[in-house]
Amino acid sequence: MTRFALTVEYDGRPFMGWQRQSHGPSVQAALEEAVLAITGEAASVQAAGRTDAGVHALAMRAHVEIAKDIAPFRLMEALNARLRPAPVAVLAVRPVADDWHARFSCVGRAYEYRIVNRRAPLTFEKGLAWQIPQPLDADAMAAGAARLVGRHDFTTFRSAHCQADSPVRTLDRLDVTRDGDLVLVEAAARSFLHHQVRSMVGCLALVGMGRWSPDDVADALAARDRARLGLNAPPDGLFFTGAVYPAG
């Protein structure tokens, strides 16, 4: 039995999310069905994060155990052949130690959220970014983001359906930058609560529009009350961009 680490890219629009669902397609199910077709084995594919419906990934890390003798490159090629035409691609495959776990061995996760700040409709980026037509002040958004960095109780920015034992998280980084019409929010932490990134981005967008001040973000955080959330951003612009593991 060999445990393989996978790096997976996907467009989340056709899926109910990463995790297998009884009521619709998922990225996990697509990969597991591809493994079954290749090896005849009903293997479970575990990931570093469980993205929601409509959320994308540039480099999701996952693992799967396979008894069949197969080289990593051959497995990658076979998975990609079986996954077509689903918008899922396996970018890399490598063998790892039996105790390496895509989720539990992970010590850091990163996301980016893409906002296109223009009045003209989206064409190529439709479903891959959040369009906001009114002007955004990215500097004010960055000031609001700074209020959220550090170790806090993020109850305000946590979905009512979040299953985490504690709302306390350490947000290592929350950067806001602008490049033309693109406003990019980049977040990094050991782990995130359900909807935490989307909720933070939604409130930062209110700051950018001038409807909130940066201090309003701090006040919402201090309230520790989901009812104080200003806005939950749509899933369209959210991408899982990377997972960090201990060296060795």
Tab-separated table of C-alpha atoms in Angstrom, residues 7-247:
chain	number	residue	atom	x	y	z
A	7	THR	CA	-1.639	18.668	-5.702
A	8	VAL	CA	-5.018	19.459	-7.229
A	9	GLU	CA	-6.374	22.435	-9.153
A	10	TYR	CA	-10.094	22.887	-9.747
A	11	ASP	CA	-12.812	25.259	-10.832
A	12	GLY	CA	-15.427	25.008	-8.101
A	13	ARG	CA	-18.402	26.205	-10.121
A	14	PRO	CA	-19.864	22.778	-11.060
A	15	PHE	CA	-19.370	21.303	-7.584
A	16	MET	CA	-21.140	21.325	-4.229
A	17	GLY	CA	-17.680	21.770	-2.690
A	18	TRP	CA	-14.695	19.543	-1.992
A	19	GLN	CA	-16.463	17.038	0.265
A	20	ARG	CA	-18.546	14.194	-1.121
A	21	GLN	CA	-22.274	15.061	-0.970
A	22	SER	CA	-25.398	12.981	-1.390
A	23	HIS	CA	-27.178	15.786	-3.261
A	24	GLY	CA	-24.679	16.802	-5.919
A	25	PRO	CA	-21.211	16.463	-7.474
A	26	SER	CA	-18.059	17.111	-5.443
A	27	VAL	CA	-14.340	17.308	-6.165
A	28	GLN	CA	-13.644	14.491	-3.701
A	29	ALA	CA	-16.131	12.194	-5.449
A	30	ALA	CA	-14.667	12.998	-8.871
A	31	LEU	CA	-11.183	12.012	-7.688
A	32	GLU	CA	-12.349	8.906	-5.850
A	33	GLU	CA	-14.293	7.711	-8.878
A	34	ALA	CA	-11.203	8.256	-11.036
A	35	VAL	CA	-9.074	6.214	-8.604
A	36	LEU	CA	-11.666	3.427	-8.633
A	37	ALA	CA	-11.705	3.345	-12.447
A	38	ILE	CA	-7.894	3.169	-12.607
A	39	THR	CA	-7.150	0.739	-9.777
A	40	GLY	CA	-10.418	-1.021	-8.934
A	41	GLU	CA	-9.930	0.256	-5.370
A	42	ALA	CA	-12.540	2.207	-3.390
A	43	ALA	CA	-10.026	4.621	-1.869
A	44	SER	CA	-10.742	7.754	0.156
A	45	VAL	CA	-9.117	11.019	-0.963
A	46	GLN	CA	-8.499	13.379	1.966
A	47	ALA	CA	-7.711	17.086	1.499
A	48	ALA	CA	-6.047	19.899	3.420
A	49	GLY	CA	-9.266	21.922	3.300
A	50	ARG	CA	-12.963	21.465	2.606
A	51	THR	CA	-13.886	24.219	0.197
A	52	ASP	CA	-17.541	25.229	-0.171
A	53	ALA	CA	-19.727	25.132	-3.252
A	54	GLY	CA	-18.359	27.445	-5.927
A	55	VAL	CA	-14.954	27.899	-4.268
A	56	HIS	CA	-11.857	27.140	-6.349
A	57	ALA	CA	-8.351	25.794	-5.736
A	58	LEU	CA	-5.023	26.509	-7.381
A	59	ALA	CA	-3.044	24.048	-5.266
A	60	MET	CA	-5.178	21.939	-2.950
A	61	ARG	CA	-3.147	19.227	-1.228
A	62	ALA	CA	-4.694	15.801	-0.797
A	63	HIS	CA	-3.651	12.201	-0.213
A	64	VAL	CA	-4.819	8.745	-1.209
A	65	GLU	CA	-3.643	5.216	-0.391
A	66	ILE	CA	-3.399	2.755	-3.286
A	67	ALA	CA	-2.464	-0.941	-3.180
A	68	LYS	CA	-1.853	-1.237	-6.944
A	69	ASP	CA	1.794	-0.894	-8.010
A	70	ILE	CA	1.778	2.329	-10.025
A	71	ALA	CA	4.399	5.026	-10.573
A	72	PRO	CA	3.503	8.587	-9.465
A	73	PHE	CA	3.703	10.009	-12.993
A	74	ARG	CA	1.523	7.220	-14.390
A	75	LEU	CA	-1.012	7.808	-11.629
A	76	MET	CA	-1.116	11.542	-12.367
A	77	GLU	CA	-1.593	10.943	-16.088
A	78	ALA	CA	-4.277	8.324	-15.507
A	79	LEU	CA	-6.180	10.506	-13.035
A	80	ASN	CA	-6.189	13.453	-15.412
A	81	ALA	CA	-7.401	11.253	-18.278
A	82	ARG	CA	-10.252	9.888	-16.147
A	83	LEU	CA	-11.225	13.283	-14.727
A	84	ARG	CA	-11.961	14.827	-18.139
A	85	PRO	CA	-14.109	16.796	-18.857
A	86	ALA	CA	-14.562	17.839	-15.210
A	87	PRO	CA	-12.586	21.035	-14.435
A	88	VAL	CA	-10.207	19.198	-12.087
A	89	ALA	CA	-6.492	18.673	-12.740
A	90	VAL	CA	-3.897	16.777	-10.729
A	91	LEU	CA	-0.747	18.896	-10.992
A	92	ALA	CA	1.646	16.645	-9.069
A	93	VAL	CA	1.790	13.239	-7.390
A	94	ARG	CA	4.484	11.939	-5.046
A	95	PRO	CA	4.783	9.090	-2.535
A	96	VAL	CA	4.791	10.142	1.135
A	97	ALA	CA	5.208	8.464	4.517
A	98	ASP	CA	2.323	6.362	5.777
A	99	ASP	CA	1.673	8.837	8.602
A	100	TRP	CA	1.589	11.913	6.336
A	101	HIS	CA	-1.940	13.338	6.288
A	102	ALA	CA	-3.090	16.103	3.956
A	103	ARG	CA	-5.295	17.628	6.657
A	104	PHE	CA	-3.766	16.715	10.010
A	105	SER	CA	-0.118	17.205	8.994
A	106	CYS	CA	-0.875	20.651	7.568
A	107	VAL	CA	0.489	23.586	9.590
A	108	GLY	CA	-0.651	26.443	7.348
A	109	ARG	CA	-3.258	27.282	4.753
A	110	ALA	CA	-3.547	30.184	2.333
A	111	TYR	CA	-6.412	31.681	0.354
A	112	GLU	CA	-6.836	34.561	-2.010
A	113	TYR	CA	-10.010	36.413	-2.851
A	114	ARG	CA	-10.367	38.245	-6.163
A	115	ILE	CA	-12.558	41.312	-6.557
A	116	VAL	CA	-12.919	42.962	-9.952
A	117	ASN	CA	-13.752	46.609	-9.311
A	118	ARG	CA	-15.399	47.857	-12.506
A	119	ARG	CA	-18.822	48.671	-13.894
A	120	ALA	CA	-18.524	46.632	-17.096
A	121	PRO	CA	-19.852	43.051	-16.804
A	122	LEU	CA	-17.409	40.221	-16.286
A	123	THR	CA	-16.713	37.986	-19.274
A	124	PHE	CA	-13.711	35.683	-18.820
A	125	GLU	CA	-13.742	36.071	-15.023
A	126	LYS	CA	-17.456	35.500	-14.480
A	127	GLY	CA	-17.768	33.000	-11.634
A	128	LEU	CA	-14.074	33.425	-10.850
A	129	ALA	CA	-14.249	36.831	-9.162
A	130	TRP	CA	-16.669	39.076	-7.284
A	131	GLN	CA	-17.613	42.103	-9.359
A	132	ILE	CA	-18.153	45.314	-7.363
A	133	PRO	CA	-19.093	48.258	-9.616
A	134	GLN	CA	-18.769	51.097	-7.088
A	135	PRO	CA	-15.233	52.427	-6.476
A	136	LEU	CA	-13.265	50.695	-3.707
A	137	ASP	CA	-10.642	52.316	-1.508
A	138	ALA	CA	-8.066	49.534	-1.259
A	139	ASP	CA	-5.975	51.472	1.278
A	140	ALA	CA	-8.952	51.725	3.637
A	141	MET	CA	-9.620	48.013	3.124
A	142	ALA	CA	-6.008	47.268	4.052
A	143	ALA	CA	-6.403	49.342	7.219
A	144	GLY	CA	-9.519	47.341	8.103
A	145	ALA	CA	-7.715	44.081	7.375
A	146	ALA	CA	-4.949	45.017	9.804
A	147	ARG	CA	-7.553	45.068	12.611
A	148	LEU	CA	-8.152	41.344	12.075
A	149	VAL	CA	-4.570	40.052	12.055
A	150	GLY	CA	-3.515	38.146	15.170
A	151	ARG	CA	-5.160	35.745	17.598
A	152	HIS	CA	-8.849	36.522	18.141
A	153	ASP	CA	-12.269	35.074	18.745
A	154	PHE	CA	-13.695	35.172	15.190
A	155	THR	CA	-17.296	34.302	16.128
A	156	THR	CA	-18.603	37.266	14.093
A	157	PHE	CA	-16.861	35.895	10.991
A	158	ARG	CA	-17.897	32.274	11.529
A	159	SER	CA	-20.763	30.488	9.786
A	160	ALA	CA	-23.637	29.400	12.007
A	161	HIS	CA	-22.994	25.896	10.618
A	162	CYS	CA	-19.287	25.886	11.524
A	163	GLN	CA	-18.334	22.651	13.318
A	164	ALA	CA	-15.004	23.831	14.773
A	165	ASP	CA	-14.641	23.305	18.524
A	166	SER	CA	-13.424	26.871	19.111
A	167	PRO	CA	-13.919	30.205	17.309
A	168	VAL	CA	-10.416	31.314	18.304
A	169	ARG	CA	-7.947	31.430	15.433
A	170	THR	CA	-4.612	33.114	14.718
A	171	LEU	CA	-4.735	35.031	11.458
A	172	ASP	CA	-1.121	35.352	10.298
A	173	ARG	CA	-1.724	37.563	7.286
A	174	LEU	CA	-4.546	39.498	5.641
A	175	ASP	CA	-3.238	41.717	2.847
A	176	VAL	CA	-5.208	43.902	0.430
A	177	THR	CA	-3.589	45.086	-2.797
A	178	ARG	CA	-4.842	46.670	-6.006
A	179	ASP	CA	-3.604	46.118	-9.548
A	180	GLY	CA	-5.794	48.081	-11.945
A	181	ASP	CA	-9.354	46.780	-11.602
A	182	LEU	CA	-8.244	43.778	-9.525
A	183	VAL	CA	-8.420	44.059	-5.738
A	184	LEU	CA	-6.740	41.037	-4.205
A	185	VAL	CA	-7.200	39.900	-0.596
A	186	GLU	CA	-4.657	37.313	0.588
A	187	ALA	CA	-5.125	35.413	3.852
A	188	ALA	CA	-2.892	32.949	5.690
A	189	ALA	CA	-3.401	31.027	8.941
A	190	ARG	CA	-2.862	27.598	10.417
A	191	SER	CA	-6.586	26.988	9.910
A	192	PHE	CA	-9.767	28.914	9.166
A	193	LEU	CA	-13.332	28.740	10.384
A	194	HIS	CA	-16.201	27.943	8.020
A	195	HIS	CA	-16.887	31.073	5.904
A	196	GLN	CA	-14.207	33.058	7.776
A	197	VAL	CA	-12.404	34.347	4.683
A	198	ARG	CA	-15.603	35.218	2.819
A	199	SER	CA	-16.996	36.989	5.885
A	200	MET	CA	-13.829	39.023	6.374
A	201	VAL	CA	-13.748	39.993	2.701
A	202	GLY	CA	-17.402	41.034	2.779
A	203	CYS	CA	-16.751	43.439	5.648
A	204	LEU	CA	-13.596	44.775	4.001
A	205	ALA	CA	-15.651	45.471	0.873
A	206	LEU	CA	-17.985	47.611	2.998
A	207	VAL	CA	-14.933	49.554	4.154
A	208	GLY	CA	-13.798	49.976	0.557
A	209	MET	CA	-17.228	51.341	-0.395
A	210	GLY	CA	-17.126	53.835	2.483
A	211	ARG	CA	-20.082	52.250	4.275
A	212	TRP	CA	-17.868	51.033	7.131
A	213	SER	CA	-14.702	52.466	8.657
A	214	PRO	CA	-11.690	50.298	9.590
A	215	ASP	CA	-12.740	50.735	13.226
A	216	ASP	CA	-16.138	49.212	12.393
A	217	VAL	CA	-14.279	46.026	11.445
A	218	ALA	CA	-12.583	46.008	14.851
A	219	ASP	CA	-15.929	46.613	16.555
A	220	ALA	CA	-17.555	43.727	14.665
A	221	LEU	CA	-14.685	41.445	15.687
A	222	ALA	CA	-14.924	42.511	19.342
A	223	ALA	CA	-18.700	41.926	19.362
A	224	ARG	CA	-18.192	38.160	18.865
A	225	ASP	CA	-21.691	38.061	17.393
A	226	ARG	CA	-22.568	36.722	13.930
A	227	ALA	CA	-25.441	39.224	13.805
A	228	ARG	CA	-22.808	41.996	13.622
A	229	LEU	CA	-21.445	40.676	10.324
A	230	GLY	CA	-21.884	43.300	7.652
A	231	LEU	CA	-21.677	41.153	4.523
A	232	ASN	CA	-20.645	37.640	3.497
A	233	ALA	CA	-18.812	37.708	0.156
A	234	PRO	CA	-19.964	35.236	-2.532
A	235	PRO	CA	-17.873	32.108	-3.191
A	236	ASP	CA	-16.967	33.136	-6.756
A	237	GLY	CA	-13.725	34.958	-5.984
A	238	LEU	CA	-12.287	32.587	-3.364
A	239	PHE	CA	-9.310	30.350	-4.205
A	240	PHE	CA	-7.395	27.923	-1.985
A	241	THR	CA	-3.813	28.722	-2.953
A	242	GLY	CA	-1.584	26.561	-0.804
A	243	ALA	CA	-0.945	24.323	2.179
A	244	VAL	CA	2.183	24.280	4.339
A	245	TYR	CA	3.749	21.154	5.874
A	246	PRO	CA	6.719	20.609	8.181
A	247	ALA	CA	10.000	20.036	6.373
